[in-house]
Amino acid sequence: MLIRFGFEVVISAPNPVPLILALSPHPSVAGRILGANKILTEPQMPVEEFIDPFGNRRARMVPPPGRSRLWSDDVIQVDGQPDVFDWNARQHEIAHLPPETLPFLTASRYCESDVLMQQAWDLFGTTRPGWARVQAICNFVHNHLTFGYKFGRPTKTAVHAMSEATGVCRDFAHLAIALCRAMNIPARYASGYLGDIGVPPSGPGDFCAWFEVYLEDRWFTFDARYNTPRIGRVLMVRGRDAADGAMVTSFGSYTLESLSVWTDELPDDVTEAAVLAQLEHLPEAPALTLAMAGSS
């Protein structure tokens, strides 16, 4: 399966504004990528790429005063299979977990597992450890929270989402992560592209947040918002929560004028020459409204 994925963002700033972006495919993403596979800018400006402590690709730049356009547009070849499902995946005893999973067992900026511990055990203490317990957590979060862009805010945490019963996709992920950690299951935040592939159209494209848990000696993908295996995820970042994988970190003020995101399946019989020809021009993707942009 071939998936065309990318974004276009237009900002304006009164002064030079340093930006750190996490908007590139994660180095672990499998599949051949056609295209520049980097962030392009107008006007042209130096873009420094680096790998952060969580293994994410980051880009640093300083847009000048005025209007700047940033974009990326690529095609990736993926297997076209939905998220892996293993109902029998077992939960590890903490003493047997690999050391690299331990940072994903404790509370973090947006995932206060320590505060939610008693609630978690009251809700899920009788569930079967392992996949069944994580699925029970996903079911609860999926049904407990009402999705809406108007419910998103940059300071909203898992505790807020739990009490307010609302959120955007990152709040669904944060609450599920916090509840998993409270039940001694390593869980980490993930975000990237997820288009309407194999499901009915849902409106303008956006970035999406989900989470991963460590069971049966590997990390598995879960998604509390959609709560069903999906096709065509393109991972951008991982971390303890959204603080470790913010899509845009700015050190100064700017105005977001527009944001478009696309993740579209291409025909199976498309040739490489045709793909490269398509990449010469950005697709006509509908823009998110400013109230929606960046909330997920």
Coordinates of C-alpha atoms in Angstrom, one line a residue:
M1 CA 0.0 0.0 0.0
L2 CA 1.2 3.5 -0.9
I3 CA 0.2 6.4 1.4
R4 CA 0.8 10.1 0.6
F5 CA 1.3 12.0 3.8
G6 CA 2.3 15.6 4.6
F7 CA 1.3 18.9 6.0
E8 CA 1.4 22.6 5.1
V9 CA 1.4 25.3 7.8
V10 CA 1.5 29.1 7.3
I11 CA 2.5 31.3 10.2
S12 CA 3.2 35.0 10.6
A13 CA 5.5 36.5 13.3
P14 CA 6.3 40.1 14.3
N15 CA 9.9 39.0 15.1
P16 CA 12.2 36.1 14.3
V17 CA 10.8 33.1 16.2
P18 CA 12.9 30.0 17.0
L19 CA 10.9 26.9 16.4
I20 CA 11.6 23.2 17.2
L21 CA 9.4 20.9 15.2
A22 CA 8.6 17.2 15.6
L23 CA 6.8 16.7 12.3
S24 CA 9.0 14.2 10.5
P25 CA 8.6 10.4 10.2
H26 CA 10.2 8.6 13.1
P27 CA 13.5 6.8 12.3
S28 CA 11.9 3.5 13.2
V29 CA 9.2 3.8 10.6
A30 CA 9.5 0.9 8.2
G31 CA 8.8 1.3 4.5
R32 CA 10.3 3.0 1.5
I33 CA 9.7 6.7 1.4
L34 CA 9.6 8.7 -1.9
G35 CA 10.0 12.4 -1.6
A36 CA 12.3 14.9 0.1
N37 CA 11.5 13.4 3.6
K38 CA 12.3 16.7 5.2
I39 CA 10.6 20.0 6.2
L40 CA 10.7 22.6 3.4
T41 CA 10.3 26.3 3.9
E42 CA 9.4 29.5 2.2
P43 CA 11.2 31.8 2.4
Q44 CA 14.2 29.4 2.5
M45 CA 15.9 29.3 5.9
P46 CA 18.4 27.0 7.5
V47 CA 16.8 23.8 8.9
E48 CA 18.9 21.8 11.4
E49 CA 17.8 18.2 12.0
F50 CA 18.7 16.3 15.1
I51 CA 17.6 13.3 17.1
D52 CA 16.2 13.9 20.6
P53 CA 16.7 11.6 23.7
F54 CA 13.6 9.6 22.7
G55 CA 14.8 8.9 19.2
N56 CA 12.5 11.4 17.5
R57 CA 13.6 13.4 14.5
R58 CA 13.5 17.1 15.3
A59 CA 14.0 20.2 13.1
R60 CA 15.2 23.6 14.4
M61 CA 14.7 26.8 12.4
V62 CA 14.2 30.5 12.9
P63 CA 11.5 31.9 10.6
P64 CA 12.0 35.7 9.9
P65 CA 9.5 38.4 10.7
G66 CA 6.5 38.2 8.4
R67 CA 4.8 35.3 6.7
S68 CA 6.4 31.8 6.5
R69 CA 5.2 28.6 4.9
L70 CA 6.4 25.2 6.1
W71 CA 5.5 21.9 4.5
S72 CA 6.4 18.3 3.9
D73 CA 5.0 15.9 1.3
D74 CA 6.0 12.3 0.8
V75 CA 4.8 8.9 -0.1
I76 CA 5.5 5.8 2.0
Q77 CA 5.1 2.1 1.1
V78 CA 3.5 0.2 4.0
D79 CA 2.1 -3.3 4.4
G80 CA -1.5 -2.1 4.6
Q81 CA -2.3 -4.3 7.7
P82 CA -4.2 -3.0 10.7
D83 CA -2.6 -2.5 14.1
V84 CA -1.4 -5.9 15.6
F85 CA -3.9 -7.5 17.9
D86 CA -2.9 -10.2 20.4
W87 CA -5.5 -11.0 23.1
N88 CA -3.1 -13.4 24.8
A89 CA -0.3 -11.0 25.2
R90 CA 0.8 -11.2 28.9
Q91 CA 1.7 -8.5 31.3
H92 CA 5.3 -8.6 32.8
E93 CA 6.1 -8.5 36.4
I94 CA 7.9 -5.2 37.1
A95 CA 11.1 -7.1 38.2
H96 CA 11.3 -8.7 34.8
L97 CA 10.7 -5.6 32.6
P98 CA 13.6 -4.5 30.4
P99 CA 15.3 -1.4 32.0
E100 CA 14.4 0.8 28.9
T101 CA 10.7 0.4 29.7
L102 CA 10.9 1.6 33.3
P103 CA 10.6 5.4 32.5
F104 CA 7.2 4.6 31.1
L105 CA 5.9 3.2 34.4
T106 CA 5.8 6.4 36.4
A107 CA 4.0 9.7 36.4
S108 CA 4.9 12.4 33.9
R109 CA 3.9 16.0 33.0
Y110 CA 0.5 15.1 31.5
C111 CA 0.0 11.6 32.9
E112 CA -0.4 11.7 36.7
S113 CA -0.6 8.0 37.2
D114 CA 0.1 8.5 40.9
V115 CA -3.0 10.7 41.4
L116 CA -5.2 8.2 39.5
M117 CA -3.8 5.1 41.0
Q118 CA -6.7 4.4 43.4
Q119 CA -9.3 5.0 40.7
A120 CA -7.4 2.8 38.3
W121 CA -7.3 -0.1 40.8
D122 CA -11.0 0.4 41.7
L123 CA -11.9 0.3 38.0
F124 CA -9.6 -2.4 36.6
G125 CA -8.3 -4.4 39.6
T126 CA -10.4 -7.4 38.8
T127 CA -9.6 -7.5 35.1
R128 CA -7.2 -10.1 33.7
P129 CA -3.6 -8.8 33.6
G130 CA -2.2 -8.2 30.1
W131 CA -4.1 -7.4 26.9
A132 CA -7.5 -7.8 28.5
R133 CA -6.6 -5.2 31.1
V134 CA -5.3 -2.7 28.5
Q135 CA -8.4 -3.2 26.4
A136 CA -10.6 -2.6 29.4
I137 CA -8.8 0.7 30.0
C138 CA -9.3 1.6 26.3
N139 CA -13.0 0.8 26.5
F140 CA -13.4 2.9 29.6
V141 CA -11.5 6.0 28.2
H142 CA -13.3 5.7 24.8
N143 CA -16.7 5.7 26.5
H144 CA -15.8 8.2 29.3
L145 CA -14.5 11.0 27.2
T146 CA -16.4 13.1 24.7
F147 CA -14.2 14.1 21.7
G148 CA -14.2 17.7 20.5
Y149 CA -11.6 20.2 19.4
K150 CA -13.2 22.8 21.7
F151 CA -12.2 20.7 24.6
G152 CA -8.5 20.8 23.9
R153 CA -6.0 23.1 25.7
P154 CA -2.2 22.9 26.1
T155 CA -2.3 22.5 29.9
K156 CA -4.9 19.7 30.0
T157 CA -3.7 16.6 31.8
A158 CA -5.0 13.1 32.3
V159 CA -6.5 14.1 35.7
H160 CA -8.4 17.0 34.0
A161 CA -9.6 14.7 31.2
M162 CA -10.8 12.2 33.8
S163 CA -12.8 14.8 35.8
E164 CA -14.1 16.8 32.8
A165 CA -14.9 13.7 30.7
T166 CA -13.9 15.6 27.5
G167 CA -10.8 15.9 25.3
V168 CA -9.0 15.7 22.0
C169 CA -7.1 12.6 20.9
R170 CA -4.0 13.5 23.0
D171 CA -6.2 13.6 26.1
F172 CA -7.6 10.1 25.2
A173 CA -4.0 8.9 25.0
H174 CA -2.9 10.7 28.2
L175 CA -5.7 9.3 30.3
A176 CA -5.2 5.7 29.0
I177 CA -1.4 6.0 29.5
A178 CA -1.9 7.2 33.1
L179 CA -4.3 4.4 33.9
C180 CA -2.0 1.8 32.4
R181 CA 0.9 3.0 34.4
A182 CA -1.2 3.0 37.6
M183 CA -1.8 -0.7 36.8
N184 CA 2.0 -1.3 36.4
I185 CA 1.9 -1.5 32.7
P186 CA 4.6 0.5 30.8
A187 CA 2.8 2.9 28.4
R188 CA 4.2 5.6 26.2
Y189 CA 2.7 8.5 24.1
A190 CA 2.8 8.4 20.3
S191 CA 1.6 10.7 17.6
G192 CA 1.7 10.9 13.8
Y193 CA -0.4 10.6 10.7
L194 CA -3.6 8.6 10.6
G195 CA -5.8 9.0 7.6
D196 CA -9.3 7.7 6.9
I197 CA -8.0 4.5 5.3
G198 CA -10.5 1.6 5.6
V199 CA -13.0 3.8 7.4
P200 CA -15.6 6.4 6.3
P201 CA -14.3 9.9 5.7
S202 CA -14.3 12.0 8.9
G203 CA -13.5 15.5 7.6
P204 CA -10.3 17.6 7.2
G205 CA -7.1 15.7 8.0
D206 CA -5.2 16.2 11.2
F207 CA -2.4 14.8 13.2
C208 CA -3.4 12.0 15.6
A209 CA -2.2 10.8 19.0
W210 CA -2.3 7.3 20.3
F211 CA -0.3 5.2 22.8
E212 CA 1.8 2.1 23.0
V213 CA 2.1 -0.5 25.8
Y214 CA 4.7 -3.1 26.6
L215 CA 3.3 -6.6 26.7
E216 CA 4.7 -10.0 25.8
D217 CA 8.3 -8.6 25.2
R218 CA 7.2 -5.9 22.7
W219 CA 5.4 -2.7 22.3
F220 CA 1.8 -2.7 20.9
T221 CA -0.2 0.1 19.5
F222 CA -3.5 1.1 21.2
D223 CA -5.9 3.9 20.4
A224 CA -8.4 4.9 23.0
R225 CA -10.1 7.5 20.8
Y226 CA -11.0 5.2 17.9
N227 CA -10.7 1.9 20.0
T228 CA -10.3 -0.3 17.0
P229 CA -7.2 -1.5 14.9
R230 CA -6.5 1.0 12.1
I231 CA -4.6 0.9 8.9
G232 CA -1.8 3.3 7.8
R233 CA -0.4 5.0 10.8
V234 CA 2.8 6.9 10.1
L235 CA 4.6 7.5 13.4
M236 CA 6.3 10.8 14.1
V237 CA 7.2 10.9 17.8
R238 CA 7.2 8.9 21.0
G239 CA 7.7 10.0 24.6
R240 CA 6.4 9.8 28.1
D241 CA 3.6 12.2 27.1
A242 CA 3.0 15.1 24.7
A243 CA 5.6 17.3 26.5
D244 CA 8.3 15.0 25.0
G245 CA 6.8 15.0 21.5
A246 CA 5.3 18.5 21.0
M247 CA 4.7 19.0 17.3
V248 CA 5.7 22.7 17.5
T249 CA 7.7 24.3 20.3
S250 CA 8.1 28.1 19.9
F251 CA 10.3 30.6 21.6
G252 CA 8.4 33.7 20.7
S253 CA 5.0 34.7 19.5
Y254 CA 3.5 33.9 16.1
T255 CA 0.0 33.6 14.5
L256 CA -1.1 30.4 12.9
E257 CA -2.8 31.4 9.6
S258 CA -3.6 27.9 8.3
L259 CA -2.8 24.2 8.7
S260 CA -3.5 21.4 6.3
V261 CA -2.7 17.7 6.9
W262 CA -3.2 14.8 4.5
T263 CA -2.8 11.0 4.7
D264 CA -4.3 9.5 1.6
E265 CA -4.1 6.0 0.1
L266 CA -2.8 5.9 -3.5
P267 CA -4.0 3.4 -6.2
D268 CA -2.1 0.1 -6.1
D269 CA -1.1 0.4 -9.8
V270 CA 0.4 3.9 -9.6
T271 CA 3.9 4.0 -11.0
E272 CA 6.9 5.5 -9.3
A273 CA 7.2 8.1 -12.0
A274 CA 3.5 9.1 -11.4
V275 CA 4.2 9.4 -7.7
L276 CA 7.2 11.7 -8.2
A277 CA 5.1 13.8 -10.6
Q278 CA 2.4 14.1 -8.0
L279 CA 4.9 15.3 -5.4
E280 CA 5.8 18.3 -7.6
H281 CA 2.7 20.0 -6.3
L282 CA 1.0 19.8 -2.9
P283 CA -2.5 18.2 -2.8
E284 CA -5.6 20.2 -2.4
A285 CA -6.2 19.2 1.2
P286 CA -8.9 21.1 3.2
A287 CA -7.5 23.3 6.0
L288 CA -8.3 22.8 9.6
T289 CA -10.1 25.7 11.2
L290 CA -8.0 27.7 13.6
A291 CA -10.0 26.4 16.5
M292 CA -9.1 22.8 15.5
A293 CA -5.5 23.3 14.4
G294 CA -2.9 21.9 16.7
S295 CA -5.4 20.7 19.3
S296 CA -5.0 17.0 18.8

